[in-house]
XYZ file of C-alpha atoms in Angstrom:
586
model
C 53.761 -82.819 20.685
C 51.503 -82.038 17.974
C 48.169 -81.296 20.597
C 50.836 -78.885 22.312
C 51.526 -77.117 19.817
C 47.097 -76.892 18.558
C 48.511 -78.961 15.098
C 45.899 -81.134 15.358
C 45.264 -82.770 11.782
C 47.495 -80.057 10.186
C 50.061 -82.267 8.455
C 47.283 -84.290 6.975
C 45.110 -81.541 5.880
C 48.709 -80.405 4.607
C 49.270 -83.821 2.597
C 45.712 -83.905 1.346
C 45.614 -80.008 -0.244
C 49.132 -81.098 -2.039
C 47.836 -84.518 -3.198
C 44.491 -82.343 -4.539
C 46.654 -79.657 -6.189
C 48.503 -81.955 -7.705
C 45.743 -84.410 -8.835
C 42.994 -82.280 -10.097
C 44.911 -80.250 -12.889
C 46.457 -83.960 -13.573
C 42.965 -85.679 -13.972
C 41.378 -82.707 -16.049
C 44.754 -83.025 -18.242
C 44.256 -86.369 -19.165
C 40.236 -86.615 -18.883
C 39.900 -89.007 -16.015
C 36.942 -88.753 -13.769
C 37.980 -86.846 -10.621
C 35.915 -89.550 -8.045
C 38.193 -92.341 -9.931
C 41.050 -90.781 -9.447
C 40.490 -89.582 -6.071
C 39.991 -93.291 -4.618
C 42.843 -94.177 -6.354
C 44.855 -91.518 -4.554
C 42.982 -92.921 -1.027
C 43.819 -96.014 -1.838
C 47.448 -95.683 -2.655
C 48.934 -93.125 0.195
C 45.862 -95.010 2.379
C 46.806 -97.308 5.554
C 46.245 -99.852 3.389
C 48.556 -99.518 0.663
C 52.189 -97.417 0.615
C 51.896 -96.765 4.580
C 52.089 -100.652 5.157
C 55.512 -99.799 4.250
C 56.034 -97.073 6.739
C 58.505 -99.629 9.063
C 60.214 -100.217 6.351
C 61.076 -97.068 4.632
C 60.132 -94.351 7.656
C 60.122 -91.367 4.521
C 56.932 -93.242 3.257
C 55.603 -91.365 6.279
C 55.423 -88.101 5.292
C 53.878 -88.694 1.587
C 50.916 -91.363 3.240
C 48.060 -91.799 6.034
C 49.416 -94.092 8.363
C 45.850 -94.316 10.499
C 42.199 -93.575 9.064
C 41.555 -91.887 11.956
C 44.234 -89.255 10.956
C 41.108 -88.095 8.271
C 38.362 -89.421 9.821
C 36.810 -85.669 11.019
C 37.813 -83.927 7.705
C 36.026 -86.767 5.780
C 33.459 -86.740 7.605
C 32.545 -83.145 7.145
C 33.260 -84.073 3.175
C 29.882 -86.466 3.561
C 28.087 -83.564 4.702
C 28.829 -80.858 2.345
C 28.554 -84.073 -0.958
C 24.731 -84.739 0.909
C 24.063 -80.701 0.731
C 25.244 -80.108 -2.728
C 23.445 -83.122 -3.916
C 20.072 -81.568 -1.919
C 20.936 -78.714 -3.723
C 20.578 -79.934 -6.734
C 17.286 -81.219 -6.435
C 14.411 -78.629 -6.282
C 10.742 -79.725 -5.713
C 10.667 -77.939 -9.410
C 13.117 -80.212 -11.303
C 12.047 -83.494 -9.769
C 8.145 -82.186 -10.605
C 9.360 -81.689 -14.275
C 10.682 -84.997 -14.430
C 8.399 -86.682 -12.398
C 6.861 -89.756 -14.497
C 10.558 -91.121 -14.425
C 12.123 -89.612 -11.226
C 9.296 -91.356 -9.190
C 8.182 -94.568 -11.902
C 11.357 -95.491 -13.419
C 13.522 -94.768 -10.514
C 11.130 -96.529 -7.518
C 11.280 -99.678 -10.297
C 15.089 -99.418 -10.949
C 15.518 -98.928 -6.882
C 13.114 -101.655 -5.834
C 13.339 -104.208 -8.304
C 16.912 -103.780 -7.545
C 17.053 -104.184 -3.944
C 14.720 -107.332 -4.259
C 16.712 -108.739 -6.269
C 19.717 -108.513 -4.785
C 18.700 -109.157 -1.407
C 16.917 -112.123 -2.527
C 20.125 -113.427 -3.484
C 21.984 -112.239 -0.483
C 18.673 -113.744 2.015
C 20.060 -116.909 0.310
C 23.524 -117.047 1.052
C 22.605 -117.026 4.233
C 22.487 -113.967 5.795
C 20.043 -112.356 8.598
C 17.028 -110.838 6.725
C 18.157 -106.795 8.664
C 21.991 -107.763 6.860
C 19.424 -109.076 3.065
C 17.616 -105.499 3.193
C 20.442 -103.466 3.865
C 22.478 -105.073 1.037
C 19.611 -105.036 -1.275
C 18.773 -101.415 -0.670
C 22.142 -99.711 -0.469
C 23.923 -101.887 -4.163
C 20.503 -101.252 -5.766
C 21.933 -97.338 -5.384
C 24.494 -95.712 -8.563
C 26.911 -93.139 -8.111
C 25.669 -89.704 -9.155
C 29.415 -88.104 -8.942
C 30.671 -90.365 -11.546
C 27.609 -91.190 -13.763
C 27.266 -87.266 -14.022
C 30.263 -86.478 -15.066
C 30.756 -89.352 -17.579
C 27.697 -88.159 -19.000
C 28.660 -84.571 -18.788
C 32.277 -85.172 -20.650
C 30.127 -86.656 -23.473
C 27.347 -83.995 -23.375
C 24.791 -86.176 -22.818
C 22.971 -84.777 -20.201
C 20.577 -83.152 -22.210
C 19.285 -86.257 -24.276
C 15.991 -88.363 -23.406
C 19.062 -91.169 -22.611
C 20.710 -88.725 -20.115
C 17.214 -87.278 -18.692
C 15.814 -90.505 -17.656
C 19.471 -91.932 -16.092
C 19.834 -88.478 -14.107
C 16.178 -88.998 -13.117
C 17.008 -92.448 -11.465
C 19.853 -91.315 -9.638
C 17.760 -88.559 -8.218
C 15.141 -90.641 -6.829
C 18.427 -92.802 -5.666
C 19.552 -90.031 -3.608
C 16.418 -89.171 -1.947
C 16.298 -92.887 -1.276
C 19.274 -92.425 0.762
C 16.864 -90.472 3.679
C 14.832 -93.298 4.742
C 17.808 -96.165 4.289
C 19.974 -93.766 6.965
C 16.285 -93.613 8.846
C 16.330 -97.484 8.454
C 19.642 -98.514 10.078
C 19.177 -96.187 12.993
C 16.233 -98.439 13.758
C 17.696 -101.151 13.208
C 20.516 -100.778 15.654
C 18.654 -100.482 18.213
C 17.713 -104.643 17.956
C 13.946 -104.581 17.702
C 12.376 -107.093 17.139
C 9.206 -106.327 14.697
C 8.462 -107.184 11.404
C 10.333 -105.691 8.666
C 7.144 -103.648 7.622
C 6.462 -102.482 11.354
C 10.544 -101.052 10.859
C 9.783 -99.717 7.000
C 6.532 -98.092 7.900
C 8.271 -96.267 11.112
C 11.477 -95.522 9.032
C 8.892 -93.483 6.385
C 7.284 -91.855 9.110
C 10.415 -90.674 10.975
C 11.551 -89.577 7.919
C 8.278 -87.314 6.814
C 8.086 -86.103 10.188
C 11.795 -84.459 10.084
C 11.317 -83.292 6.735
C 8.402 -81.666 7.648
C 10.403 -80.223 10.511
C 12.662 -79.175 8.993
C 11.265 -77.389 6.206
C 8.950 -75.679 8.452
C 12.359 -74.251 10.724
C 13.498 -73.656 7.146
C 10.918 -71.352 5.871
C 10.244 -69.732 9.321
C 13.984 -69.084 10.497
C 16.456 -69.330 7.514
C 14.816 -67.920 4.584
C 14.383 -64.568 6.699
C 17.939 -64.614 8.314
C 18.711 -65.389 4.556
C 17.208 -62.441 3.695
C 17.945 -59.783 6.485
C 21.569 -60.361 6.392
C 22.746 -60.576 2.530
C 21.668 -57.029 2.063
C 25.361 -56.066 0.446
C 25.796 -59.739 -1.373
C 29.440 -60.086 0.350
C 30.397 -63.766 -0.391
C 31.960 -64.169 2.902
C 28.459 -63.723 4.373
C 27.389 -66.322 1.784
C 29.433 -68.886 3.327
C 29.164 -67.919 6.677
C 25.348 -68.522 6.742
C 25.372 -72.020 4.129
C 28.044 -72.962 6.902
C 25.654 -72.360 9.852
C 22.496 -73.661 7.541
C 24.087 -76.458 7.152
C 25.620 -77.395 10.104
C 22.726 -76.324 12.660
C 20.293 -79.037 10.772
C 22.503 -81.658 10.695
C 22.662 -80.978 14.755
C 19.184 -80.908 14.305
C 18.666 -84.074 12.832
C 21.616 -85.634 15.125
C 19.997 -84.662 18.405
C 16.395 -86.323 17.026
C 18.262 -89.557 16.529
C 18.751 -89.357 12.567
C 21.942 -89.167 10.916
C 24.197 -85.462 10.459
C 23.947 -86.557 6.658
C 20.665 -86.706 6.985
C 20.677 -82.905 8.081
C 22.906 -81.963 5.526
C 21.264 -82.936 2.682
C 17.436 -81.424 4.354
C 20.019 -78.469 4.315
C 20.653 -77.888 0.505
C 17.050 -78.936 -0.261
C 15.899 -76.489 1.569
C 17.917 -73.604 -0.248
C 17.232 -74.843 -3.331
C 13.811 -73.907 -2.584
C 14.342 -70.552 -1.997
C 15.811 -67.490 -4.224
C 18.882 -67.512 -3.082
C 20.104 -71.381 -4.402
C 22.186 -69.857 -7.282
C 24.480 -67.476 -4.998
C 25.144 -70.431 -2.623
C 25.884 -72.271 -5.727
C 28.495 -69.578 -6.685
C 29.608 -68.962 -3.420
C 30.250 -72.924 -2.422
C 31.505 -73.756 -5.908
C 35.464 -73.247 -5.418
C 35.353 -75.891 -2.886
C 33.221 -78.656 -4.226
C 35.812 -80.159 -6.263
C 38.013 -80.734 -2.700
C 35.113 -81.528 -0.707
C 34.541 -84.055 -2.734
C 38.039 -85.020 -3.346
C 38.322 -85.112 0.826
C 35.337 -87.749 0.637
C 36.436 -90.180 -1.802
C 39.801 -90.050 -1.053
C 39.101 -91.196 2.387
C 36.516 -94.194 0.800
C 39.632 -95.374 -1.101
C 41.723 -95.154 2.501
C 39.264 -97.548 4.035
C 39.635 -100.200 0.998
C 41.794 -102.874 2.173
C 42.985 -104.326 -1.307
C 45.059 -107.095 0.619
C 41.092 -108.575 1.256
C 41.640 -109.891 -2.754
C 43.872 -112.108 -2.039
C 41.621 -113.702 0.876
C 38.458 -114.063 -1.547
C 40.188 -114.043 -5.189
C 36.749 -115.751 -6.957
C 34.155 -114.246 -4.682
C 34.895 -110.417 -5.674
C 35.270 -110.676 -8.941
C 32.273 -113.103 -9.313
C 29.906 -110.523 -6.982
C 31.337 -107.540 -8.835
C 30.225 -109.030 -12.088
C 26.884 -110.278 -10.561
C 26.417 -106.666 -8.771
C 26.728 -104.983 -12.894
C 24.715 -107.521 -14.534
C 21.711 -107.479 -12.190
C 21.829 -103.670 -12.237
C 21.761 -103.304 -16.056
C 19.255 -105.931 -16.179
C 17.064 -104.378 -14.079
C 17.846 -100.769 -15.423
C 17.163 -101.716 -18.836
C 14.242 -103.005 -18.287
C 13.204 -100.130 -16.228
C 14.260 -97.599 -19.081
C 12.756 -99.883 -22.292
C 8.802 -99.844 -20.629
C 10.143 -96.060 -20.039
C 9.811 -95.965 -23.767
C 13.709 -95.780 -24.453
C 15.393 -97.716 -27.785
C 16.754 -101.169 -27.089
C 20.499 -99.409 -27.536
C 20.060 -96.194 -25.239
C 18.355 -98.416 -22.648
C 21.263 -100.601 -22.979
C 23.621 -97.766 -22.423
C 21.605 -95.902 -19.494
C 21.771 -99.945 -18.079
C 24.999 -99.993 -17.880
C 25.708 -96.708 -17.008
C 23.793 -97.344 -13.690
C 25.773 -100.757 -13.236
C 27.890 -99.239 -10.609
C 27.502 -99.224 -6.727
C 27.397 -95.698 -5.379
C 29.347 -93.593 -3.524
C 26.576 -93.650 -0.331
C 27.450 -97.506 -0.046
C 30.771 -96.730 1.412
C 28.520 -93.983 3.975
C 25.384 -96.935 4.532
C 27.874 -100.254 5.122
C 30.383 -98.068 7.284
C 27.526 -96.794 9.194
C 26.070 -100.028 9.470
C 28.878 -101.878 10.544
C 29.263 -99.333 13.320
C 26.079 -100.001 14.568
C 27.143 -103.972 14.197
C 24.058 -104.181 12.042
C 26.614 -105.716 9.136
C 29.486 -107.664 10.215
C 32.648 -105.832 9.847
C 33.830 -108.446 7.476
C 30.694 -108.418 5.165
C 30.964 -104.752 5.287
C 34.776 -104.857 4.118
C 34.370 -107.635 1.354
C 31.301 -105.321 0.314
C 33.182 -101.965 -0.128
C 35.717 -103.778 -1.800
C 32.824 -104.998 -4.790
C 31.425 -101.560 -4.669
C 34.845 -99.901 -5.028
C 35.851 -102.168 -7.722
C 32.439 -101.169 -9.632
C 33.512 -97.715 -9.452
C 36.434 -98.571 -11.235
C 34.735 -100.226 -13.685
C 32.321 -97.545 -14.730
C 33.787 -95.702 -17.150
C 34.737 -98.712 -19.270
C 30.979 -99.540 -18.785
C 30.007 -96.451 -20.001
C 32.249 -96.861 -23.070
C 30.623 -100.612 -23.979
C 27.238 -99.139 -22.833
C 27.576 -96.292 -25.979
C 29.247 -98.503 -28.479
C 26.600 -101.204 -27.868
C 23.825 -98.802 -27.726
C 24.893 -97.145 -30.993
C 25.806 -100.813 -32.917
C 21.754 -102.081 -31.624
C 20.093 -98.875 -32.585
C 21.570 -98.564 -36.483
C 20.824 -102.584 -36.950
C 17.583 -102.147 -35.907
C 16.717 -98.694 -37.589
C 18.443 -100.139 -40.720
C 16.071 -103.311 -40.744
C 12.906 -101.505 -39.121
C 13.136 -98.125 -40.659
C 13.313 -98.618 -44.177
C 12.118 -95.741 -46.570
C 11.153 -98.372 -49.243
C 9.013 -100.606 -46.264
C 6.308 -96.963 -46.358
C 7.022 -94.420 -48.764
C 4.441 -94.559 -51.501
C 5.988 -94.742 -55.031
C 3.874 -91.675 -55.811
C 5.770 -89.866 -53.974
C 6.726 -86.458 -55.413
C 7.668 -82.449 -55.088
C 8.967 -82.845 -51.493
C 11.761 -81.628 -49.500
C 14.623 -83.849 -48.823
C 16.219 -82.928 -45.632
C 19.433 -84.797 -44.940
C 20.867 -84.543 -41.062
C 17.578 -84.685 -38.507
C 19.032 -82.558 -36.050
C 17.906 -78.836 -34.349
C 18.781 -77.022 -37.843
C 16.875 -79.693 -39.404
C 13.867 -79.772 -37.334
C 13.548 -76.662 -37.463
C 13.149 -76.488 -41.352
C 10.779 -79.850 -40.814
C 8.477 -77.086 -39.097
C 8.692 -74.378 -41.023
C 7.620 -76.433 -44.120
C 4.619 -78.042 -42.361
C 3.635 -74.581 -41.592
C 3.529 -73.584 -45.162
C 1.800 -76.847 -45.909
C 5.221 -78.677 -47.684
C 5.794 -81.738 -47.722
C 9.301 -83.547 -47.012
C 11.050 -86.463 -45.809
C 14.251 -87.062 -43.969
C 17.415 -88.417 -43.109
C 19.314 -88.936 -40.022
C 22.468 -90.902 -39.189
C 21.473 -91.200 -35.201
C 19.443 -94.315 -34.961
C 17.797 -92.930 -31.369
C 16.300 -89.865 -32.980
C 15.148 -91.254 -36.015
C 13.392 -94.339 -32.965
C 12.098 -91.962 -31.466
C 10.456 -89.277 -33.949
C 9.473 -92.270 -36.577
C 7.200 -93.445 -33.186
C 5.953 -90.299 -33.060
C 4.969 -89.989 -37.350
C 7.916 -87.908 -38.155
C 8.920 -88.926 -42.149
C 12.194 -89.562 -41.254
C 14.497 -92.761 -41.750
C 17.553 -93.714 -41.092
C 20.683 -93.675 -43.990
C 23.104 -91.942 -45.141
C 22.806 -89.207 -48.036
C 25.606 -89.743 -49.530
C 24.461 -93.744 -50.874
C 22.841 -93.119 -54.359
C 20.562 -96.261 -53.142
C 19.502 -94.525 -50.258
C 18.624 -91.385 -52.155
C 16.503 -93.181 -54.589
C 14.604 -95.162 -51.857
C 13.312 -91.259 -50.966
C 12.103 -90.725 -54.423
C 15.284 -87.655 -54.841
C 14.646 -87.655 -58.601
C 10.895 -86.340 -58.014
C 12.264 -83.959 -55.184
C 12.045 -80.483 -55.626
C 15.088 -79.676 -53.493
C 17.418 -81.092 -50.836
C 18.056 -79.302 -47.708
C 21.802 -80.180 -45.978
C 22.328 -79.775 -42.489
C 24.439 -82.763 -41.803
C 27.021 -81.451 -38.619
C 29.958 -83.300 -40.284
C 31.518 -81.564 -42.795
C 33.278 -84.759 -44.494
C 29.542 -86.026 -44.724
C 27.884 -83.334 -46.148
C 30.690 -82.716 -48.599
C 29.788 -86.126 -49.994
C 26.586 -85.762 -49.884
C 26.470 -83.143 -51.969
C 29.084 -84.884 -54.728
C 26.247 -87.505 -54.706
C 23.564 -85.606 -55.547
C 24.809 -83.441 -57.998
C 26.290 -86.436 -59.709
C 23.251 -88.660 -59.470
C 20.708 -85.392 -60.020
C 22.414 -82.521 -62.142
C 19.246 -80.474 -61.919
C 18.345 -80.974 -58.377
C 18.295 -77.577 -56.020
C 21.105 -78.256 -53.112
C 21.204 -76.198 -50.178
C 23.460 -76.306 -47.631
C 24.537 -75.654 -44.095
C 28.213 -75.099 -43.580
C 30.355 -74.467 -40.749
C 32.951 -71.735 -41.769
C 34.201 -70.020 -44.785
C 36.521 -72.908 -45.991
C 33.505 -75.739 -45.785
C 31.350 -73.309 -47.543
C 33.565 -72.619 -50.466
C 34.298 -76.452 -50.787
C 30.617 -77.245 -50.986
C 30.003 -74.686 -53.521
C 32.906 -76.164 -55.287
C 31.365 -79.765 -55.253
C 28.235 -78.353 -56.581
C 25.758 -76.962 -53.882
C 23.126 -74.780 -55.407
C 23.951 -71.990 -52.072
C 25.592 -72.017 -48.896
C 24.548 -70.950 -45.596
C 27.415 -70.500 -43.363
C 26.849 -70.750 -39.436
C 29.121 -68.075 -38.434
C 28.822 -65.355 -41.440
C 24.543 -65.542 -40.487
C 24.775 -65.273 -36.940
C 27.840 -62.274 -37.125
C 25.309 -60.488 -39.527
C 22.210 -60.750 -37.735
C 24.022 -59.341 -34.303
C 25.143 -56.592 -36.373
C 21.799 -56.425 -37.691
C 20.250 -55.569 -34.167
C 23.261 -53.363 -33.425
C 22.548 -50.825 -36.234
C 18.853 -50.749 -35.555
C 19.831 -49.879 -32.004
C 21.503 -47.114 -33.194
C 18.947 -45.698 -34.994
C 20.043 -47.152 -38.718
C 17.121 -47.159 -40.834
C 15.978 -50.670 -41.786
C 16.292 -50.329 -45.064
C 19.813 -49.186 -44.312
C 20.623 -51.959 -42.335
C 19.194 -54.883 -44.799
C 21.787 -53.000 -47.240
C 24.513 -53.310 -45.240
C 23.963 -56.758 -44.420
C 23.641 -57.725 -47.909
C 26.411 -55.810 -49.047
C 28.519 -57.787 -46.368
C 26.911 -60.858 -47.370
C 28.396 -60.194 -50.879
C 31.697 -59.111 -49.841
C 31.995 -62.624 -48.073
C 30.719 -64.221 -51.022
C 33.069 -62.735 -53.180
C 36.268 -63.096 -51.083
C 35.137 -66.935 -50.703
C 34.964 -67.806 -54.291
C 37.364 -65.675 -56.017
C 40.495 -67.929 -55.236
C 38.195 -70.669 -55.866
C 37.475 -69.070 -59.412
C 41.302 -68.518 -59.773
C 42.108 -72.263 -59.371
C 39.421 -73.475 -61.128
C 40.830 -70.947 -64.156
């Protein structure tokens, strides 16, 4: 009835936009990772969980996906638009800028990996095609998940969060030449594994090479000549046909549509027009996405548990500790601390999300038994689960090795000399207080500093920085720096509670002692005046000032105008700030 009528996959395209509407508000809401969530979902309303219960209760039929197959086109065209959004996102430029660990640290992470495990799985008996496949495809992370659980904790930016994004970019253009790899393999040759490697790498340079050379002679023009009025519909219509016509491309020379896909969004990201695609493809990521892992979590058959109850729990744990292992390692010659290596370890302890693409694909091709490929989706899936509680033990950890280590290691009283005098203090290590580091070395000052986050006082005391880890606010602490032969202390500690305490310290320990001080608002600054801080700069009153600043000399103000009007403001602030301080302290 439904193929009469053209319905086609309608009431499951239906079913899936309500179960995304519904889900992706609820998983921002409560801050849980949209890939976690979104296997859960596939999972639950999957042929493999409420739909065995279809006979039963026929209603169940309406709310679930009583056959894969029901989803198996529209997930499939999910896995090509995740490959071309992840090509996308690498440019020859960003992988060149990160280079020493995109192609170092993540070949070690990916091959020491795969040896590993297939090592282990060569020994349980398996064929030595079934040993490489497993090794290669778990030695892969999820990018979905460990970027966004680094993203929710703003961590992408840090040397910890460079070199982890770094692996999982070499890890995804890894993913070329294992798809390359199982093609050949299905077709049951019979030469050496280095006969298949060495023609996977070529058949993978030579469509590359094809493909960029189409690229730059056919799209980049077309590109060109027909975004002339920027109309986002024209946008889509051409990443659409970009991305589609290579992965036909790549199809019809034997290599996988995926394949294609992600040549696709490498090749844009090449070109000047990467940022409008960007924009233009942007509203749909989040249910492309959705559309991909919830059909993973529909092909997870969670009754398999109860048919190996020790062996997937022992392989899951086995598939996290020989990735951290290996990861850590990887990231400590990298020249990370013992605790961020630790973290970015276990961060990467996951399977990725192109394991349930690789085993599904190999299991078609009966390179993998269906049964191995099953049981393996399962650990994989399971480790997904699992990540964000690693992530959670990963910082903890990371943070609880770091401050031992800096506490025993980077003493102030193991290489300060006790001559030591008329320096700067600096307490809080961070941008502000870098930044005054390097203005004083300019003007040929000398200081010494303090910093509560054990990786960045690592990582600059490696590189001769005076600064040491402890906490301003310990009178100890303060004499270790030789504060009593100080000429002033600079505060830029982020935490108000912590500066505030800091400064109680030192004007209790040294009466005399200049205290300056960073402060985020009005109502900080007047309580650190109050608790004795010689004067206050306050974040938002400098930067509102300076932008009015530049506003009046674009008007034609006089400067001498403006710096009157600043200062007069400045005052005013002043004044309004401490007069019902001077009221209750009267």
């Amino acid at each position: 009835m439904e193929s009469q009528h053209g319905l086609g996959f309608l009431p499951e395209a239906v079913l899936f936009l309500a179960l995304a509407g519904v889900l992706i508000p609820l998983l921002q809401r409560l801050r849980i990772n949209q890939v976690l969530g979104f296997l859960g979902a596939g999972v639950l309303v999957g042929p493999f969980g409420l739909a065995l219960w279809v006979d039963r209760w026929p209603w169940l039929g309406y709310l679930t996906f009583t056959r894969q197959q029901e989803v198996a086109g529209l997930a499939h065209l999910g896995v090509l638009f995740l490959m071309f959004m992840i090509g996308l996102e690498l440019s020859a430029a960003r992988l060149w800028l990160l280079r020493r660990w995109v192609f170092g640290a993540g070949s070690a992470q990916v091959g020491l990996s795969a040896v590993v495990i297939g090592a282990i799985a060569f020994a349980f008996g398996n064929e030595w095609q079934v040993a490489v496949i497993l090794g290669l495809v778990l030695s892969l992370s999820s990018t979905a998940v460990v970027v966004q659980l680094l993203a929710q904790r703003g961590a992408l930016a840090s040397p910890m969060g460079q070199a982890t994004f770094s692996v999982l970019m070499l890890q995804d253009l890894a993913v070329v030449p294992l798809l390359v790899l199982i093609g050949l393999l299905a077709t049951g040759r019979s030469e050496s594994l280095g006969v298949l490697l060495g023609l996977s790498l070529l058949k993978s340079v030579a469509a590359v090479s094809l493909i960029f050379l189409l690229g730059r002679r056919v799209i980049r023009p077309l590109f060109r000549t027909l975004v002339q009025q920027h109309q986002p519909d024209v946008f889509m219509a051409l990443t659409l046909l970009a991305t589609l016509s290579i992965a036909g491309l790549t199809a019809a020379a034997g290599l996988s549509m995926a394949l294609g896909a992600f040549l696709a969004g490498l090749l844009l990201a090449e070109t000047e027009f990467r940022h409008e695609v960007e924009v233009t493809i942007e509203p749909f990521k989040g249910l492309l996405m959705g559309l991909f892992f919830m059909s993973v979590g529909m092909g997870v058959d969670v009754r398999e548990i109860a048919a190996n109850p020790y062996w997937i729990p022992l392989s899951l744990l086995g598939l996290i500790a020989i990735k951290t292992a290996v990861a850590f390692a990887v990231f400590r010659v990298g020249g990370l601390s013992w605790g961020r290596a630790l973290e970015g370890g276990l961060l990467l302890s996951q399977g990725g999300e192109f394991a349930f693409i690789v085993l599904g694909g190999a299991a078609a091709a009966n390179v993998l038994p269906p049964s191995l490929s099953q049981f393996m989706l399962l650990v994989v899936g399971f480790s997904l689960f699992a990540a964000p509680l690693m992530a959670r033990w990963g910082t903890a950890l990371g943070d609880r090795i770091d401050s031992t280590r800096a506490a025993k290691i980077l003493n102030p009283a193991n290489d300060l000399p006790e001559s030591l005098a008329g320096h700067v203090l600096i307490a809080g290590f961070g941008r502000v207080g870098q930044t005054v580091a390097e203005v004083l070395m300019r003007q040929g000052l000398s200081f010494v500093a303090l910093e509560q986050d054990a990786h960045v006082v690592s990582t600059l005391h490696e590189a001769g920085t005076p600064v040491y880890f402890g906490n301003a606010a310990r009178p100890q602490t303060l004499r270790k720096l030789h504060a009593g032969r100080a000429v002033a202390v600079i505060l830029t500690i982020d935490q108000p509670a912590s500066a505030l305490n800091a400064v109680r310290t030192v004007r209790r320990e040294y009466p005399s002692l200049p205290v300056y001080a960073r402060s985020r608002d009005e109502r900080h600054a007047a309580a650190l005046m109050n608790a004795g801080a010689t004067a206050v700069i306050r974040e938002t009153l400098e930067a509102g000032l300076q932008l009015s600043a530049h506003v009046l000399q674009a008007l034609g103000r006089p400067d001498a105008d403006v710096a009157r009007v600043v200062e007069d403001e400045r005052d005013l602030h002043v004044s309004s700030m401490m007069g019902p301080q001077k009221a209750t302290e009267h």
